[in-house]
mmCIF file of C-alpha atoms in Angstrom:
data_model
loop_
_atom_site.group_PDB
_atom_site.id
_atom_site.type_symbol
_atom_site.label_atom_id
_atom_site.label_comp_id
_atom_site.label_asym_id
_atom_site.label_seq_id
_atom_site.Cartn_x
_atom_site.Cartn_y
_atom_site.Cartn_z
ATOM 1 C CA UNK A 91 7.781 16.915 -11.083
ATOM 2 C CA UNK A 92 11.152 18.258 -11.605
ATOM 3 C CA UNK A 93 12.726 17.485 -15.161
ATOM 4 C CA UNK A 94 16.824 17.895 -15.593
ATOM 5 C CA UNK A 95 18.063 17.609 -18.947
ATOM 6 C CA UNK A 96 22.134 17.443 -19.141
ATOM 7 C CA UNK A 97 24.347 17.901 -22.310
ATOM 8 C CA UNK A 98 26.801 17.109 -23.683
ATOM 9 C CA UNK A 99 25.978 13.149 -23.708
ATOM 10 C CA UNK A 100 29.157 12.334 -24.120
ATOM 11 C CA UNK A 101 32.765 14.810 -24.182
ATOM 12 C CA UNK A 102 36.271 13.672 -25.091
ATOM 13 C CA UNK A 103 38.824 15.560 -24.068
ATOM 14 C CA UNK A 104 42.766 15.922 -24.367
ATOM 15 C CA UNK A 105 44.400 15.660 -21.117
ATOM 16 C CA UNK A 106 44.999 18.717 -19.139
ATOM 17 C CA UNK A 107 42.422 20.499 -20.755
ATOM 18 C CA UNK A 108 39.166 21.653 -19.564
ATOM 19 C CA UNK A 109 35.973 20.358 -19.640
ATOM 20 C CA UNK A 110 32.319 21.786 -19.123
ATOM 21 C CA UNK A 111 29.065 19.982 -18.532
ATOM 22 C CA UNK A 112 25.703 21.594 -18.178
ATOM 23 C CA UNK A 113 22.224 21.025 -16.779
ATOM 24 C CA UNK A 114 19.050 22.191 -16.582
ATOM 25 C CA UNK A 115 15.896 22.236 -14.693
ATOM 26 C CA UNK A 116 11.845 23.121 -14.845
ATOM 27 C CA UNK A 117 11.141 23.361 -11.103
ATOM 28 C CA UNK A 118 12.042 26.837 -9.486
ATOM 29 C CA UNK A 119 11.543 25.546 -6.499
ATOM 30 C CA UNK A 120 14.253 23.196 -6.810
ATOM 31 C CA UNK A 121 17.412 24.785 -3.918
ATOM 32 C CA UNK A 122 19.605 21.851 -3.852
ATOM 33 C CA UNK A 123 22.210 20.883 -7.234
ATOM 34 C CA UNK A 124 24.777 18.107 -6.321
ATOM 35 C CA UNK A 125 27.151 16.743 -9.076
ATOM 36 C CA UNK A 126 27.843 12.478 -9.430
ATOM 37 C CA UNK A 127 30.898 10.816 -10.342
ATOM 38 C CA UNK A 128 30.212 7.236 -11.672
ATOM 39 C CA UNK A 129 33.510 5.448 -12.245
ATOM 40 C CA UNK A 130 32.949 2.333 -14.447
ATOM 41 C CA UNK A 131 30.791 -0.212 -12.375
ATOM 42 C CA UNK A 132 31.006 1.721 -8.844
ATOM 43 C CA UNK A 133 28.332 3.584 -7.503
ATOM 44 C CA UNK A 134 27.940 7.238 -7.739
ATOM 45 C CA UNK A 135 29.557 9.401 -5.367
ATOM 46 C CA UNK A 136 29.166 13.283 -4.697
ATOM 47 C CA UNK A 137 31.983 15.453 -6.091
ATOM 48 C CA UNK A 138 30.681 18.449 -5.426
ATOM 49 C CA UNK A 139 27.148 20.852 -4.820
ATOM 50 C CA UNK A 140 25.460 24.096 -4.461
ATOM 51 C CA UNK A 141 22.730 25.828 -3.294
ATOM 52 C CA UNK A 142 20.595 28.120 -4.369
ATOM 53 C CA UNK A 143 21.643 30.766 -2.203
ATOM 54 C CA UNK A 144 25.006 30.752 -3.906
ATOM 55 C CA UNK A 145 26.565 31.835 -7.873
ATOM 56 C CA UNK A 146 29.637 29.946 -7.852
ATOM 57 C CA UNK A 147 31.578 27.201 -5.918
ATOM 58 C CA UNK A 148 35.039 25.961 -6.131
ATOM 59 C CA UNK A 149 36.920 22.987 -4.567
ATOM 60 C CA UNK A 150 40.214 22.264 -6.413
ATOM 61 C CA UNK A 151 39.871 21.546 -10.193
ATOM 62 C CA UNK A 152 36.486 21.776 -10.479
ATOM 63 C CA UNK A 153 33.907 24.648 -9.622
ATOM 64 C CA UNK A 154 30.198 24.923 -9.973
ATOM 65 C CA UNK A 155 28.085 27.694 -11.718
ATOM 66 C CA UNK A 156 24.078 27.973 -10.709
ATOM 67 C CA UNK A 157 22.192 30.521 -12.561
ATOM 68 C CA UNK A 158 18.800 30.541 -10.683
ATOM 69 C CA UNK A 159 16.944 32.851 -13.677
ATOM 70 C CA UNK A 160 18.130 30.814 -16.453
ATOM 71 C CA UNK A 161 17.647 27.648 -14.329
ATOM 72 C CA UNK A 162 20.522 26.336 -15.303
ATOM 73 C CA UNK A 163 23.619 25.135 -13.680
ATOM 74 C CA UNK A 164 27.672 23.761 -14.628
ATOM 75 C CA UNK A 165 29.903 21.697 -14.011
ATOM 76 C CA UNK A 166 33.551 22.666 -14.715
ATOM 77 C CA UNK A 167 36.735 20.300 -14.309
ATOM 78 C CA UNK A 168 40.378 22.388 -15.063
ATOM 79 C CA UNK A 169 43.665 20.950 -16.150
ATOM 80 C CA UNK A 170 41.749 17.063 -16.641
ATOM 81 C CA UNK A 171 43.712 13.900 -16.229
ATOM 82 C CA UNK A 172 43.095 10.029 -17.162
ATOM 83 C CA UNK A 173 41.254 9.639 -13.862
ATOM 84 C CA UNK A 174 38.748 12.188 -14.350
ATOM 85 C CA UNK A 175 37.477 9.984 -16.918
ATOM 86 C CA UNK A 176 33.615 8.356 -15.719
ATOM 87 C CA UNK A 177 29.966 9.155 -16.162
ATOM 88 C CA UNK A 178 29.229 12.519 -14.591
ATOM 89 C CA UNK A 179 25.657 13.055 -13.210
ATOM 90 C CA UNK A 180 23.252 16.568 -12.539
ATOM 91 C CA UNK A 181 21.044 16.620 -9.882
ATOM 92 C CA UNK A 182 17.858 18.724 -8.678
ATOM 93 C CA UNK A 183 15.660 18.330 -5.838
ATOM 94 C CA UNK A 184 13.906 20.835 -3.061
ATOM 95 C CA UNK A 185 12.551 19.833 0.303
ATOM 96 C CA UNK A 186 10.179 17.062 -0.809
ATOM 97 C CA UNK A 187 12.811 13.672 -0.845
ATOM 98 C CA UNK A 188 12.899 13.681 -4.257
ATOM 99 C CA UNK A 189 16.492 13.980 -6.300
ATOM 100 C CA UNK A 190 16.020 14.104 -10.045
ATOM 101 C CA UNK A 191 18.568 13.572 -12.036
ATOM 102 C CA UNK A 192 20.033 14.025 -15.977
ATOM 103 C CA UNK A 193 20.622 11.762 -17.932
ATOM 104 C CA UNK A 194 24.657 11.485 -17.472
ATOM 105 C CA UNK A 195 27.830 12.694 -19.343
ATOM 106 C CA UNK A 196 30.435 9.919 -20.691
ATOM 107 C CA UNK A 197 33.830 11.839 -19.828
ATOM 108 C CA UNK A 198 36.824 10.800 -21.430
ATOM 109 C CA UNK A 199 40.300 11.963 -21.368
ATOM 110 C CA UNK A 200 42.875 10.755 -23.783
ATOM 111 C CA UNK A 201 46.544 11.332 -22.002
ATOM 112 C CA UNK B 87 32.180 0.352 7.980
ATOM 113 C CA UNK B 88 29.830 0.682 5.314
ATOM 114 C CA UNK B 89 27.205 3.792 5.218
ATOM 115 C CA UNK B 90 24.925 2.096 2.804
ATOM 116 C CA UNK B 91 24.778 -2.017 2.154
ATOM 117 C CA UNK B 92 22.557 -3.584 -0.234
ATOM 118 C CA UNK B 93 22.662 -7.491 -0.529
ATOM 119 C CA UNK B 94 22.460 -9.515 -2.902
ATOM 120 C CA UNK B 95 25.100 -7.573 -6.167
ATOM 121 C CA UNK B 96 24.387 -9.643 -8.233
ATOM 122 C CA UNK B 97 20.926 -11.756 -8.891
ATOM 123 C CA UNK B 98 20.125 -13.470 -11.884
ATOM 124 C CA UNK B 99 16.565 -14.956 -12.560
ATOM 125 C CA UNK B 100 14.089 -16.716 -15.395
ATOM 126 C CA UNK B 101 11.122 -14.223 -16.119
ATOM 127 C CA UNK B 102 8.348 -14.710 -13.791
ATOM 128 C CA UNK B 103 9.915 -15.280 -10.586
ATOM 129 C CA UNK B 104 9.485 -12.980 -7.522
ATOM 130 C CA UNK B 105 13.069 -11.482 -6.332
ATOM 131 C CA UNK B 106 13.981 -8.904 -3.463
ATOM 132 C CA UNK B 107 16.906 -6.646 -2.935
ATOM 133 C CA UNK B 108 17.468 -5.471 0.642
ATOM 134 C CA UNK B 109 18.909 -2.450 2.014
ATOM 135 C CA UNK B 110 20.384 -1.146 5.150
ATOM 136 C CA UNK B 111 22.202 2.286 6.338
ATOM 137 C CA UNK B 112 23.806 3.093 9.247
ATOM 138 C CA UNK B 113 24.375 6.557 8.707
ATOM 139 C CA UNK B 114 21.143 7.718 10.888
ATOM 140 C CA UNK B 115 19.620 9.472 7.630
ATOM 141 C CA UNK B 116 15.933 9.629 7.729
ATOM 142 C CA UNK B 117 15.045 9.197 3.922
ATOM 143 C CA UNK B 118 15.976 6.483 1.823
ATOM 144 C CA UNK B 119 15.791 6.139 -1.811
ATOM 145 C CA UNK B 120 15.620 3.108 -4.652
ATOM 146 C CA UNK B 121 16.767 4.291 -7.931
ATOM 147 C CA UNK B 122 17.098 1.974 -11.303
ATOM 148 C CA UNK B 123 19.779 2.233 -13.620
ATOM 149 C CA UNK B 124 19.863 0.872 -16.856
ATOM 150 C CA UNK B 125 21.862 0.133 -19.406
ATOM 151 C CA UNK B 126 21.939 3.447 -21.002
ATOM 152 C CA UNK B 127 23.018 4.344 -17.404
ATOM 153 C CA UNK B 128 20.577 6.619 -16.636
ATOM 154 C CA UNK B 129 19.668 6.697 -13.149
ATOM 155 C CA UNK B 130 15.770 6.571 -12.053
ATOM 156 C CA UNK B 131 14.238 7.645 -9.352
ATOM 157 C CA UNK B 132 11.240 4.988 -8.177
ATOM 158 C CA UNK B 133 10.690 5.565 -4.911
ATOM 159 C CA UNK B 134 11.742 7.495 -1.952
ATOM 160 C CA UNK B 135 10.934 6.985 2.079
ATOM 161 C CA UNK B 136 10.771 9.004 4.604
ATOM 162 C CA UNK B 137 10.866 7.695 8.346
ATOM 163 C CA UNK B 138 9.545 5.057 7.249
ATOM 164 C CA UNK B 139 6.497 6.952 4.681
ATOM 165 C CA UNK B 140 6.321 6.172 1.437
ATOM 166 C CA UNK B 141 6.821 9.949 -0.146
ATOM 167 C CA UNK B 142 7.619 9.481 -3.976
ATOM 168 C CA UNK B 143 6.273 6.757 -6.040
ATOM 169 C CA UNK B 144 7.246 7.394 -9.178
ATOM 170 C CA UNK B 145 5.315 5.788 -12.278
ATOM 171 C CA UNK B 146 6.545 2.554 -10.997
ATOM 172 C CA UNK B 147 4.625 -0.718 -11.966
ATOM 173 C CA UNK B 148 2.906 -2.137 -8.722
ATOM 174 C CA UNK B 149 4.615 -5.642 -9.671
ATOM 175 C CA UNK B 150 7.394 -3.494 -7.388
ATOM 176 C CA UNK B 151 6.850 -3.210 -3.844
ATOM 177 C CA UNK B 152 8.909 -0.986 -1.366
ATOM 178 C CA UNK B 153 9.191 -1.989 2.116
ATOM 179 C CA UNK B 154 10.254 0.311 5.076
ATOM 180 C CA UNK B 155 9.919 -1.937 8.236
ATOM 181 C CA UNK B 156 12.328 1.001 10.152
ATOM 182 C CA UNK B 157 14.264 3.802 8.715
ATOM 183 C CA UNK B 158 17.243 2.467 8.720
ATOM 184 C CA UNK B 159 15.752 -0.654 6.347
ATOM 185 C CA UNK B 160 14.579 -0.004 2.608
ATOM 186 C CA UNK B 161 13.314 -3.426 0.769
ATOM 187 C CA UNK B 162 12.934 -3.543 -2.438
ATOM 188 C CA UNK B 163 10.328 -6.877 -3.699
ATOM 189 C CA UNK B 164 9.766 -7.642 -7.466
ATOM 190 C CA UNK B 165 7.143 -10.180 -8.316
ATOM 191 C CA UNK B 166 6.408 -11.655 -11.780
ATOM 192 C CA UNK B 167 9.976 -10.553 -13.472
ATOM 193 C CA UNK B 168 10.240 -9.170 -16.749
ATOM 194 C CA UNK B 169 13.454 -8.822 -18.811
ATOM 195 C CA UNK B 170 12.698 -5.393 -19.146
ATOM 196 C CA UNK B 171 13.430 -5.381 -15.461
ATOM 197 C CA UNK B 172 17.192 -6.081 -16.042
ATOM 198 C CA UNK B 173 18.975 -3.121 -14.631
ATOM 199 C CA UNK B 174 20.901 -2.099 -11.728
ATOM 200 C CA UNK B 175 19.161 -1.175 -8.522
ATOM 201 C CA UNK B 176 20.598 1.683 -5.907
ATOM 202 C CA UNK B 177 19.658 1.979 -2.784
ATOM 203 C CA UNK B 178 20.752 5.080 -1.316
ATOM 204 C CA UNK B 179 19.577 7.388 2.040
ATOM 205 C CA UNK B 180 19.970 11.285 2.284
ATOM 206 C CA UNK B 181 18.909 13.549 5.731
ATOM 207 C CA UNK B 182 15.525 14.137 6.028
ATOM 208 C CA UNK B 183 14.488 16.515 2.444
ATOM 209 C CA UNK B 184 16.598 15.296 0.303
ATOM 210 C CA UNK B 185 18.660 18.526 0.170
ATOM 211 C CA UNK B 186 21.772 16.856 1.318
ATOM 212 C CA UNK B 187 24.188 14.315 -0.176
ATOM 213 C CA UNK B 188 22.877 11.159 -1.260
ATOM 214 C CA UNK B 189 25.127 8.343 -0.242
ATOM 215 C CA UNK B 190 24.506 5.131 -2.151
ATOM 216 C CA UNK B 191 24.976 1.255 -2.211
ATOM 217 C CA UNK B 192 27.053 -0.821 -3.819
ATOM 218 C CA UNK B 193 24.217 -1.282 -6.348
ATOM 219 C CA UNK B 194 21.857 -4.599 -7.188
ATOM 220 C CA UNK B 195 22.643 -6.102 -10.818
ATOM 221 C CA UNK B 196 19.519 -7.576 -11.747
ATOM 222 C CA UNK B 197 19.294 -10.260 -14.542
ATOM 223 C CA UNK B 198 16.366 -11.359 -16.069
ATOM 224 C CA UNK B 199 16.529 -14.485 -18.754
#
């Protein structure tokens, strides 16, 4: 099955600046990368995804890079503030009802 | 209205006893998912649905039992509790594939003295 490994573990950061998370994954078959945002004791909630299909996406502040060789894929949150502080999840999955994901990243921003 | 409910949040139990964690969605999504967090929050797939077919069973000791009785229901039954099974449980349903947003519950606190 698909395995996703996600670094850093945990990232402290000083407000306003920039913050990068990355993931990886075994199964090339795997078209489908969403990002999580766990807020402390909430569920998670979907922040943003790609496809395989595409390089890049952007929405806002924070933009996705998918590098289908490398199997590998980004997260990347610009000009951070307090509330972008939570547990920030990877995810891979295909057509087969089965979402993998890392292990989480422990964002913190220090105003 | 919510998309995905899961009764009860909280449930706290002595080892041994059989517990169960129900789910509903009204969002019309044909695949529904239970996935265990724990407290190193790392979030576990165990099983997934699909209309109502069991599609991923992943690893998970048969002393947990999924139930689909439509697919708009996802029960979750735990017999003989360990504390090891202290975690939090999501339910959460996707469109058919899984290639689409998964929307979660609430989550299912789960502890075992």
């Amino acid at each position: 099955g698909e395995n996703v490994e996600q670094h850093p573990s945990t990232l402290s950061v000083q407000e306003g600046d920039s913050a990068v998370i990355k993931c990886t994954y075994s199964d090339s078959a795997s078209n489908y990368f969403p990002w999580y945002k766990q807020e402390l004791g909430k569920r998670p909630q979907l922040i943003i995804d790609i496809r395989s299909n595409v390089g890049e996406k952007k929405d806002q502040r924070i933009a996705v890079t998918l590098n289908k060789t490398a199997k590998h894929f980004s997260l990347h949150i610009t000009e951070t503030q307090p509330e972008d502080s939570a547990v920030y999840f990877c995810a891979a999955s295909n057509n087969n009802n089965d979402m993998r994901f890392g292990a989480g990243t422990r964002l913190t921003v220090k105003p | 209205d919510t998309a995905v409910s899961q009764t009860p949040k909280y449930l706290v139990t002595q080892m041994g006893n059989d517990k169960s964690i129900k789910c509903e969605q009204n969002l019309g999504h044909d695949t529904m998912y239970w996935y265990k967090q724990d407290s190193k929050k790392f979030l576990k797939i165990m099983f997934s649905y699909n209309n109502k077919e069991l599609i991923i069973n992943e690893t998970v000791p048969n002393r947990f039992s999924p139930k689909s009785p439509d697919k708009a229901h996802l029960n979750l039954h735990i017999n003989s509790l360990e504390l090891g099974d202290s975690a939090v449980y999501f339910c959460a349903s996707s469109q058919a594939g899984g290639v689409g947003e998964l929307f979660f519950g609430e989550g299912s606190r789960l502890t075992v003295l």
